[in-house]
XYZ file of C-alpha atoms in Angstrom:
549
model
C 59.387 57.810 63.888
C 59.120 54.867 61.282
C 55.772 54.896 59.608
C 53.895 51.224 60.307
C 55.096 49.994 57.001
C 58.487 50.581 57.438
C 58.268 48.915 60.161
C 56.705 45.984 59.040
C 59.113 46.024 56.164
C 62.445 45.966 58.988
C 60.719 43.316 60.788
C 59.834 41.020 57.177
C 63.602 41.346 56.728
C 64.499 39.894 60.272
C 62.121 36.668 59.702
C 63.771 36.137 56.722
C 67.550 36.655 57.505
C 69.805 33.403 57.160
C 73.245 32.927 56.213
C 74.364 33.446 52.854
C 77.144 29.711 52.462
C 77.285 27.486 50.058
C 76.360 24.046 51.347
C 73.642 21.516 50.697
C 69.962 22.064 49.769
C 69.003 20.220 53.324
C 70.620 19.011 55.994
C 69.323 16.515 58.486
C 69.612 17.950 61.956
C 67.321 15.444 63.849
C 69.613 14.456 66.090
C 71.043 17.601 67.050
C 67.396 19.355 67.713
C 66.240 16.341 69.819
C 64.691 14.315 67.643
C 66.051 10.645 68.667
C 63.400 8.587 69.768
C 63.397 5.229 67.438
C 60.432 3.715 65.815
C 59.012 0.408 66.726
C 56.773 -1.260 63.763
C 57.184 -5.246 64.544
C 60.195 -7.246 63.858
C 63.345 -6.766 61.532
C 61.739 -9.708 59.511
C 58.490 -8.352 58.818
C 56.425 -11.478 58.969
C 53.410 -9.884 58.327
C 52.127 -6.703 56.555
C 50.951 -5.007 59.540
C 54.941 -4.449 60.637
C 55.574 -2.635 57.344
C 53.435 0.021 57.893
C 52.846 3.111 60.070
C 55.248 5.910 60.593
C 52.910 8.707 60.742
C 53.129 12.559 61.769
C 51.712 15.850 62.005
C 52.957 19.465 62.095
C 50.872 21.494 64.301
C 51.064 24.853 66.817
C 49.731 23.181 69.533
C 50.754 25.854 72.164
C 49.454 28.939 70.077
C 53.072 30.137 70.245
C 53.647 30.555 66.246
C 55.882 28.006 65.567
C 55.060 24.188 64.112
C 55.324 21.726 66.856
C 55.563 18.099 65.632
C 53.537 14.753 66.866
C 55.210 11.701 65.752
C 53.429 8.102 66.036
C 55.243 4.933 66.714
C 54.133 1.603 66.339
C 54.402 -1.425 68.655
C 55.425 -5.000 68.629
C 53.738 -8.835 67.671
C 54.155 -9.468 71.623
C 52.804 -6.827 72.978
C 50.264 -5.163 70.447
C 47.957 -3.335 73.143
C 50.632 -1.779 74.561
C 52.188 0.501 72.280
C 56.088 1.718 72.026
C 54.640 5.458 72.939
C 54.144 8.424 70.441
C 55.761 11.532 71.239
C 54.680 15.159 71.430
C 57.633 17.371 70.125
C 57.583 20.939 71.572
C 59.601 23.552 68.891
C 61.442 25.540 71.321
C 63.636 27.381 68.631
C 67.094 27.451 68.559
C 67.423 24.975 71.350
C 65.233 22.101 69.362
C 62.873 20.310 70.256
C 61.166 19.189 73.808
C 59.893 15.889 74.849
C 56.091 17.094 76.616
C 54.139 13.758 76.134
C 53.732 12.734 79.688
C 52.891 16.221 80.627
C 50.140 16.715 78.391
C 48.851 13.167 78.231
C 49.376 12.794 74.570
C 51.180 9.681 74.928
C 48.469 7.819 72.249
C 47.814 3.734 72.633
C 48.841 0.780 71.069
C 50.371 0.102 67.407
C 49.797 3.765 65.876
C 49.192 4.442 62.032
C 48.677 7.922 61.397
C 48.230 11.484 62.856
C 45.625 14.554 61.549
C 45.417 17.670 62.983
C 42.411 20.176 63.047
C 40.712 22.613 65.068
C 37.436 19.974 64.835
C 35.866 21.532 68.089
C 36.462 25.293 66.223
C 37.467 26.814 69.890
C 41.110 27.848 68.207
C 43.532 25.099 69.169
C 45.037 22.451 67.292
C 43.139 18.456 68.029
C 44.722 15.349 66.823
C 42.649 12.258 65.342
C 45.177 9.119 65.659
C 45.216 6.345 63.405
C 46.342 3.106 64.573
C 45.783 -1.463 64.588
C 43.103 -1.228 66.941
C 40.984 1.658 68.347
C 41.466 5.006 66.904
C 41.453 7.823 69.043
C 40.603 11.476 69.200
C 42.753 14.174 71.330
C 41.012 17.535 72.473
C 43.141 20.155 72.997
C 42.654 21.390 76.198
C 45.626 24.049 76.331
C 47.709 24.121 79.516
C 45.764 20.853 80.409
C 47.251 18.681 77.518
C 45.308 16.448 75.337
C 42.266 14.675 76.470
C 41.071 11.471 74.665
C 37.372 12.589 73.895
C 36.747 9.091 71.243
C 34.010 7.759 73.221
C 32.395 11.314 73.851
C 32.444 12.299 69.882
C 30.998 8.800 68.798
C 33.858 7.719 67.105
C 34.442 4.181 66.599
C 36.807 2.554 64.179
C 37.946 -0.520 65.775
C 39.528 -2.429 63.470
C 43.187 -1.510 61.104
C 42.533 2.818 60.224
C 45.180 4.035 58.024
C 45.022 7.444 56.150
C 42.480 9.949 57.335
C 41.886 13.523 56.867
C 39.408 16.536 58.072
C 36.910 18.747 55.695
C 34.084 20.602 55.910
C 32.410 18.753 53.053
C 28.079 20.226 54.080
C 29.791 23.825 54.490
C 28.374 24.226 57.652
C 31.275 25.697 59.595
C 32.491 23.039 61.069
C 34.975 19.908 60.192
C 34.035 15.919 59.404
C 35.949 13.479 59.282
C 37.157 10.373 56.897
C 38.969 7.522 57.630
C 40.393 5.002 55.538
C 40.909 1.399 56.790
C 43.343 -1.264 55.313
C 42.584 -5.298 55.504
C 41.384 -7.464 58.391
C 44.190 -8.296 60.148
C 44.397 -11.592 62.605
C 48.066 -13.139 62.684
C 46.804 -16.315 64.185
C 45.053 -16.754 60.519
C 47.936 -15.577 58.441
C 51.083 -17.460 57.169
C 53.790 -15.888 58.460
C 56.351 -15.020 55.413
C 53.890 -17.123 53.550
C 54.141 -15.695 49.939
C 56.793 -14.863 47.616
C 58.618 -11.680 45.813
C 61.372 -11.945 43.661
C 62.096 -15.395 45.049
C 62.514 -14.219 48.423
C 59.677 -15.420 51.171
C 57.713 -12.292 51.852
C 54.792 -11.248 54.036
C 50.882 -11.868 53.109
C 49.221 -9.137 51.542
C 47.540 -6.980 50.580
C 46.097 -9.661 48.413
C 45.040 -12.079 50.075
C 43.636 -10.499 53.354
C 39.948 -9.009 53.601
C 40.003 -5.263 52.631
C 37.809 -2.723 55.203
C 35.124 -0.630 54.537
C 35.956 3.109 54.983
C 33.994 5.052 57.652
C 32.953 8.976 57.142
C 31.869 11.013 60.253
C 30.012 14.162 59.664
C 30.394 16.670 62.969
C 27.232 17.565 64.740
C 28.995 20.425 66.885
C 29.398 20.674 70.216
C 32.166 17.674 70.103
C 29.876 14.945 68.814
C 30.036 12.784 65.243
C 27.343 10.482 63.763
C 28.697 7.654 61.272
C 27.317 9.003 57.553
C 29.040 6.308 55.485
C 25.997 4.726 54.423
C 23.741 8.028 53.653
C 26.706 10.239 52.261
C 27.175 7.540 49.293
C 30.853 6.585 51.290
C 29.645 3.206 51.745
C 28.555 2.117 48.084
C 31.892 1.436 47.043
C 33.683 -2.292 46.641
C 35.984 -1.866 49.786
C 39.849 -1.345 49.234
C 42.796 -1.590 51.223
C 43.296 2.046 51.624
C 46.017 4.531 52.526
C 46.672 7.847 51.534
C 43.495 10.693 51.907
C 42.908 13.974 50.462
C 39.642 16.325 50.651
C 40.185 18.623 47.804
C 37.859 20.411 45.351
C 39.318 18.986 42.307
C 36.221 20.707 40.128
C 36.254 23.970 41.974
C 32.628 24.207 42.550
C 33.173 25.335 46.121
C 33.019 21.927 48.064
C 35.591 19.776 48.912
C 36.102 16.415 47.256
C 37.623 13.499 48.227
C 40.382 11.443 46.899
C 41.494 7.693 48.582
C 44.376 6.315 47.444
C 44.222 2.330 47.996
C 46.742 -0.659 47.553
C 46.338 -2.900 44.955
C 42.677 -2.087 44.069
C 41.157 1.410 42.446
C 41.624 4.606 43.761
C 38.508 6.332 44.510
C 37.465 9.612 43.823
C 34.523 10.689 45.404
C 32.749 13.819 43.717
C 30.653 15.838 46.602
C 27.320 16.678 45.095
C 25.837 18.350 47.746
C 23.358 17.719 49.674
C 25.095 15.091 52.057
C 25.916 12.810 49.249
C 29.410 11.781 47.209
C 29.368 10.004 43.806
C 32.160 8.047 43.122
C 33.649 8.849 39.709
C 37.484 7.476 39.831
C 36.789 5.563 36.829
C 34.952 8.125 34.772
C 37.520 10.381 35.706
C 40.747 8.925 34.655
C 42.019 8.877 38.223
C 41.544 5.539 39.154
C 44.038 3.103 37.454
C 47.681 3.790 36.030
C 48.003 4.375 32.303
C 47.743 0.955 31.132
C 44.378 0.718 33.165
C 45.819 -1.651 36.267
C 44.563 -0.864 40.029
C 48.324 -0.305 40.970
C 49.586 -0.329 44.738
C 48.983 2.981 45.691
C 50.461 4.603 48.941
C 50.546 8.403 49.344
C 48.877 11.436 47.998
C 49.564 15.476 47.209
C 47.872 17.896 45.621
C 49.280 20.791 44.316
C 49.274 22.782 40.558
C 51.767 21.030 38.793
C 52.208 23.210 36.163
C 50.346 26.407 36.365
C 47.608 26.229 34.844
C 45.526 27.460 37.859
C 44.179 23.664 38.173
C 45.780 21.552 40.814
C 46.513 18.039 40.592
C 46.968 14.985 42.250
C 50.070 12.757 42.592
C 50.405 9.408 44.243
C 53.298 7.347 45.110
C 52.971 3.185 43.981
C 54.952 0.438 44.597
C 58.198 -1.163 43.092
C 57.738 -1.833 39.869
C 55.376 0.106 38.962
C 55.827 3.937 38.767
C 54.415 7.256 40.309
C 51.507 8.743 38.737
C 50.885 12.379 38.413
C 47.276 13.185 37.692
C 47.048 16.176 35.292
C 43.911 18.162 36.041
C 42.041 19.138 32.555
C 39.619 20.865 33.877
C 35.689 19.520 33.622
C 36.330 16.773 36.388
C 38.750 15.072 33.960
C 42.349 14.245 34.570
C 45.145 12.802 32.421
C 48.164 10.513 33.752
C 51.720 12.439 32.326
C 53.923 10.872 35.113
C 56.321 9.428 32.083
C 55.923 12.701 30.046
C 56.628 15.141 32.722
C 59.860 13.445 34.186
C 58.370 11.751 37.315
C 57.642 7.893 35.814
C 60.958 6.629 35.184
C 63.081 7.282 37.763
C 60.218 5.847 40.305
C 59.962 2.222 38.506
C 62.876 0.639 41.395
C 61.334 2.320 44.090
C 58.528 2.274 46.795
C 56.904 5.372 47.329
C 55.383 6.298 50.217
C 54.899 10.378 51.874
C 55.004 13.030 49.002
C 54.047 16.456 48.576
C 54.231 19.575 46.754
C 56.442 22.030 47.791
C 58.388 25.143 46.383
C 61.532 24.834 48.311
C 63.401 27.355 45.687
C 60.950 29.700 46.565
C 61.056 30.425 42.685
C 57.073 29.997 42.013
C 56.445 27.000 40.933
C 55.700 23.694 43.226
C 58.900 21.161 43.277
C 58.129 17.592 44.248
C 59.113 15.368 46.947
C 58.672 11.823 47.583
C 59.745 9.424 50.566
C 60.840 6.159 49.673
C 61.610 2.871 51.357
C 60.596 -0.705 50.993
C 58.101 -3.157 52.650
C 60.279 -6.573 52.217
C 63.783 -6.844 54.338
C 64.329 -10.288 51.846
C 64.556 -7.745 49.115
C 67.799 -7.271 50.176
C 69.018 -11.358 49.023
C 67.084 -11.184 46.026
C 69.292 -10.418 43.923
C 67.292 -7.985 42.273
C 68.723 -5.142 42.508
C 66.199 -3.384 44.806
C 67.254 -2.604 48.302
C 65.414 -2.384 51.674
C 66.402 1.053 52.624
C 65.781 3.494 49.965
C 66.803 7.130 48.929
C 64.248 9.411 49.397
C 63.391 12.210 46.168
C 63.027 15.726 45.251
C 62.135 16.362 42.019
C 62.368 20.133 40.930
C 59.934 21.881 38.812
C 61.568 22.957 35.725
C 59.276 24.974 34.395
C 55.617 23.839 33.242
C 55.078 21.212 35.422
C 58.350 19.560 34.210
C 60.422 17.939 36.599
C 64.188 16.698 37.040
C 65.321 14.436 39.929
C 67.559 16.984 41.880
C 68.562 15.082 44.660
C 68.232 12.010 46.991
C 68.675 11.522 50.581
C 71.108 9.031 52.954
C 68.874 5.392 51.791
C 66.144 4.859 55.010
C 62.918 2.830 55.278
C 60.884 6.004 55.066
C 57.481 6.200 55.376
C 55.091 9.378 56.524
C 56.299 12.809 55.506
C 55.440 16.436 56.516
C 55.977 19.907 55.137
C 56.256 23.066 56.777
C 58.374 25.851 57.605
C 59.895 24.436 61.142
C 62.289 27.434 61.995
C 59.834 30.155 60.425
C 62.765 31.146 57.953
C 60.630 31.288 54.787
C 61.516 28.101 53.333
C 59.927 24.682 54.199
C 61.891 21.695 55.565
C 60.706 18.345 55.394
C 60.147 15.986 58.504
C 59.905 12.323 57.820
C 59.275 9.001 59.896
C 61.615 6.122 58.773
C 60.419 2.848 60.106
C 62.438 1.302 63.016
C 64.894 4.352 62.882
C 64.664 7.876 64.701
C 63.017 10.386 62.100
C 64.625 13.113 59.805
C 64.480 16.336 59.947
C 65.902 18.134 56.842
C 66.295 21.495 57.341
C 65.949 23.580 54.224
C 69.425 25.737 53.644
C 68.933 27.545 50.287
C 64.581 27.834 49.804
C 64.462 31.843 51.739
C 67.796 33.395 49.419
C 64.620 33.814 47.089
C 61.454 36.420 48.645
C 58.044 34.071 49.463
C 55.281 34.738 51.891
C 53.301 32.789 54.288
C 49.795 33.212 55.348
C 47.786 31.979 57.756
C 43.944 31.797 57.543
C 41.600 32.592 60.463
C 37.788 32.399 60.382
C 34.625 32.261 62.888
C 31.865 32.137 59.197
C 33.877 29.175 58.288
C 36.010 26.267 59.970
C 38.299 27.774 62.676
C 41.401 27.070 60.381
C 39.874 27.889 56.949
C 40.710 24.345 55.952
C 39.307 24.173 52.388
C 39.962 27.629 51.545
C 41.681 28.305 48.183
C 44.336 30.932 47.963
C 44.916 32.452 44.645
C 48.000 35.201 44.788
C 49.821 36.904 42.152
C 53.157 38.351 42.156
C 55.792 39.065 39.768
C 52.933 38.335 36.906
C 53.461 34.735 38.213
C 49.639 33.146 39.401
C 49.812 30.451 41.946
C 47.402 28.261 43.437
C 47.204 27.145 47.033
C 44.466 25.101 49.148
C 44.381 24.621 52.902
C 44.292 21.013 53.216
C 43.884 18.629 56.921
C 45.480 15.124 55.846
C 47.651 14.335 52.770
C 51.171 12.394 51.630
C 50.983 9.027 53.906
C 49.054 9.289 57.220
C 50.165 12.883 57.646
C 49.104 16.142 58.305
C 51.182 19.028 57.558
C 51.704 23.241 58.245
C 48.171 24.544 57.273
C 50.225 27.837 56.041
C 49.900 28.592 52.952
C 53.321 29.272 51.383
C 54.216 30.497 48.423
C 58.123 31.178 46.587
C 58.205 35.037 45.143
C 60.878 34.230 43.311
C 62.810 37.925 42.972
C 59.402 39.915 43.598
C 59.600 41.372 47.121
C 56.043 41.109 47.386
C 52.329 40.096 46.248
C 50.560 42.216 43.833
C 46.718 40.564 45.169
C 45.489 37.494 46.818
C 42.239 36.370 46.458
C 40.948 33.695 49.265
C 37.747 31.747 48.446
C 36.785 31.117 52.077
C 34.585 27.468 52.436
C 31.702 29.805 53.354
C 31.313 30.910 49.867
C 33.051 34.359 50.858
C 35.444 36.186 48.910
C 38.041 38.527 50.036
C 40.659 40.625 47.996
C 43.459 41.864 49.015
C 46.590 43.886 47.270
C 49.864 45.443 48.033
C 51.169 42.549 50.739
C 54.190 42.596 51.732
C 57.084 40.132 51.323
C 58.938 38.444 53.567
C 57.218 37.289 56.697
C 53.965 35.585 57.879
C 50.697 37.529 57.187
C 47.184 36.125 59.122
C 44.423 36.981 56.890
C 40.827 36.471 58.853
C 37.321 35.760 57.049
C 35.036 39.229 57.240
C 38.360 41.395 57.983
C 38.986 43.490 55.393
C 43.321 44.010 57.018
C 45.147 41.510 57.174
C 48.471 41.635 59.916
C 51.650 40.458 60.382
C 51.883 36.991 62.699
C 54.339 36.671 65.211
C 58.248 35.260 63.849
């Protein structure tokens, strides 16, 4: 008989079998694994700003079955606002792709969506959604076999108005998750110009400048399903409102809370520093992490956060508009951070572009975190400028080099992309990348090269903390490579993505130790795992043990 190692070790290798051909990095196999439904965001003009925008997703195991399913948000139209074009609820069902289960499990959403966050918020070990959208938010409870129930009104959740980016966090460590939301402008199209201001000599849509930027809201969760509004009290509310998009909780001074950055168009970026206590500062400024280099608010869309280059500090990069380029915030440790976008290789080649989803990812699986960034532009005119710029727009992944250098590898089929998401869709070892392109049916790019390299996945599990261990930071070493990973809820544009933490082994066929700082303020060690295959480590358990392929 096989001792239990061996046998974890035969079934490690199954998970991560795959077919040794040369080929592409990633191949888009949307269509062929169902994935067809087409976006609605407005008209092919874009008259106004609100048509632009949208395209958000998240990865999530709704069913409990192991695998990431995927809920994609569509938009709606001018006419018909209120009524909505439909999101959709993607089932994984393996090698025969993807299943339609909206209508079965009432997850169908309402009106012109935004963006989509999921997180175990009720801690009873399924997977919610909070939606994003032009009018009323809403929040889905995971009721299992009885689909999704919209629970907005029951929580106390009220964001009525244009919510963009938004993301979960247990920022009063109490065990359980709040809630941020960013919101963009006031938006009334009776008031507004249509195609009433000018870019590059083409008519263009109003905004941002011009329109009324939002107040934020922050919810902190009472338990047993309920929110109160904290912005005021938690210091949320101090702040000269922006037009914002991208969120991140993070804790970029590793004190043991989570932070929280807000990337916002055309005005500062905030950084709010959790002090404890129920109460942020805002420190952007003091930070460094507000403006570009040259100290302009630039048009800022998406965020990541991810260790760049090592140096067991992560940082934060966010994706800006045309023009203008994408700025990687170095983390220098004592709540500083310096902008290298130009010196590490990420600044120049972004200048044509507009950047919106990005993330850090090792798709080599070699140890160090890659880049990507989804790309697409907000004008249709662009197109008879004459500029140069076009409408649709590759799509970019940049790989690390080595030091938190980077070198634009390759670029995807042009599209008007918007939200991305990344996570291991066919549990192979190697992360894909799902992305929503704006009046098109989404991508899927299926990673074909990330697993001939050894990595490891793990899953975090607690009942001390949140359900999820969102917030947790995962320190691992193998190969006398150290590497850096944090649970996040919310990140890149209006996304959420596979709460997994994965990391590239590069030729090490396994982890010497992993460390996990639990939100709690627990620490657990662990040494000697295994290569290969998806571990779930749980908060108090001193074993961790293999998750189902």
């Amino acid at each position: 008989m096989r001792s239990p190692l061996a046998h974890l070790a035969a079934v490690c290798m199954v998970v991560s079998a795959w077919a040794q051909t040369p080929g592409p990095h990633f191949v888009d196999v949307a269509v062929e694994l169902g994935l067809t439904k087409r976006h609605t965001g407005g008209g092919p003009e874009k008259g106004y700003i609100a048509e632009a925008k949208g395209g958000g997703a998240a990865l999530l195991d709704f069913d409990g079955d192991g695998d990431l399913d995927i809920y994609w948000v569509n938009g709606a139209t001018l006419e018909a606002p209120d009524q909505g074009a439909g999101n959709v609820l993607y089932r994984n069902d393996g090698a025969a792709g993807f299943a339609d289960v909206t209508a079965s499990l009432s997850a169908e959403g309402k009106g012109w969506g935004m963006g989509a966050i999921s997180a175990d918020y009720d801690n009873d070990g399924d997977a919610d959604l909070y939606l994003t959208s032009l009018g009323e938010d809403l929040l889905y409870r995971n009721d299992g076999a009885a689909g999704f129930a919209d629970v907005t009104a029951l929580a106390g959740l009220s964001s009525p108005e244009w919510s963009t980016g938004a993301a979960f966090a247990d920022y009063d460590l109490d065990g359980d998750l709040d809630l941020y939301v960013a919101q963009y402008a006031e938006f009334h199209p009776e008031q507004i110009t249509r195609l009433g201001s000018v870019w590059k000599g083409v008519k263009v849509f109003v905004g941002p400048k011009g329109l009324t930027p939002l107040p934020d809201f922050f919810y902190r969760n009472e338990g047993e399903g309920g929110f109160t509004d904290v912005s005021r009290e938690s210091g949320i509310s101090q702040v000269e409102p922006g037009c914002g998009f991208g969120v991140l909780f993070a804790d970029y001074d590793a004190d043991g809370d989570p932070d929280l950055y807000v990337a916002n168009d055309s005005s500062p970026n905030y950084l709010f520093r959790n002090e404890g206590k129920g109460r942020f500062a805002e420190v952007g400024l003091a930070a460094n992490a507000a403006y570009g280099e040259m100290g302009h608010a630039q048009a800022s869309m998406g965020v990541a956060w991810g260790d760049a280059d090592s140096d067991g500090r992560p940082d934060i990069f966010v994706t800006n508009f045309e023009d203008d380029y994408n700025t990687l915030y170095h983390n220098e440790g004592r709540g500083f951070f310096s902008d290298v976008s130009f010196a590490v290789g990420l600044g120049q080649s972004s200048l044509p572009f507009v950047g919106f989803g990005a993330g850090f990812l090792d798709f080599d699986n070699d140890g160090d975190l890659d880049l990507f960034v989804a790309n697409g532009h907000v004008y249709p005119q662009i197109d008879q400028a004459g500029s140069g710029s076009s409408y649709a727009q590759a799509s970019h992944l940049y790989e690390n080099q080595g030091q938190g250098r980077f070198t634009l590898l390759l670029t995807t089929n042009p599209r008007v992309s918007r939200g991305s998401c990344i996570g291991d869709l066919d549990n192979d070892g190697d992360l894909d990348l799902f992305i929503s392109n704006l009046n098109d049916r989404p991508s899927l790019l299926r990673n074909e090269k990330g697993n001939r390299q050894h990595w490891l996945g793990l899953k975090l599990v607690s009942r001390q903390s949140n359900r999820e261990g969102i917030g947790a930071r995962l320190k691992l070493s193998a190969g006398g490579r150290v590497q850096i990973r944090e649970v996040l809820a919310g990140s890149s544009f209006l996304c959420s993505e596979d709460k997994r933490a994965h990391f590239g082994l590069g030729p090490a066929q396994g982890a010497d130790s992993l460390t996990v700082h639990w939100p709690s303020g627990a620490v657990q060690h662990f040494a000697g795992l295994p290569g290969n295959c998806y571990l779930i480590v749980e908060e108090g358990n001193p074993a961790w043990r293999l998750a189902r392929p």
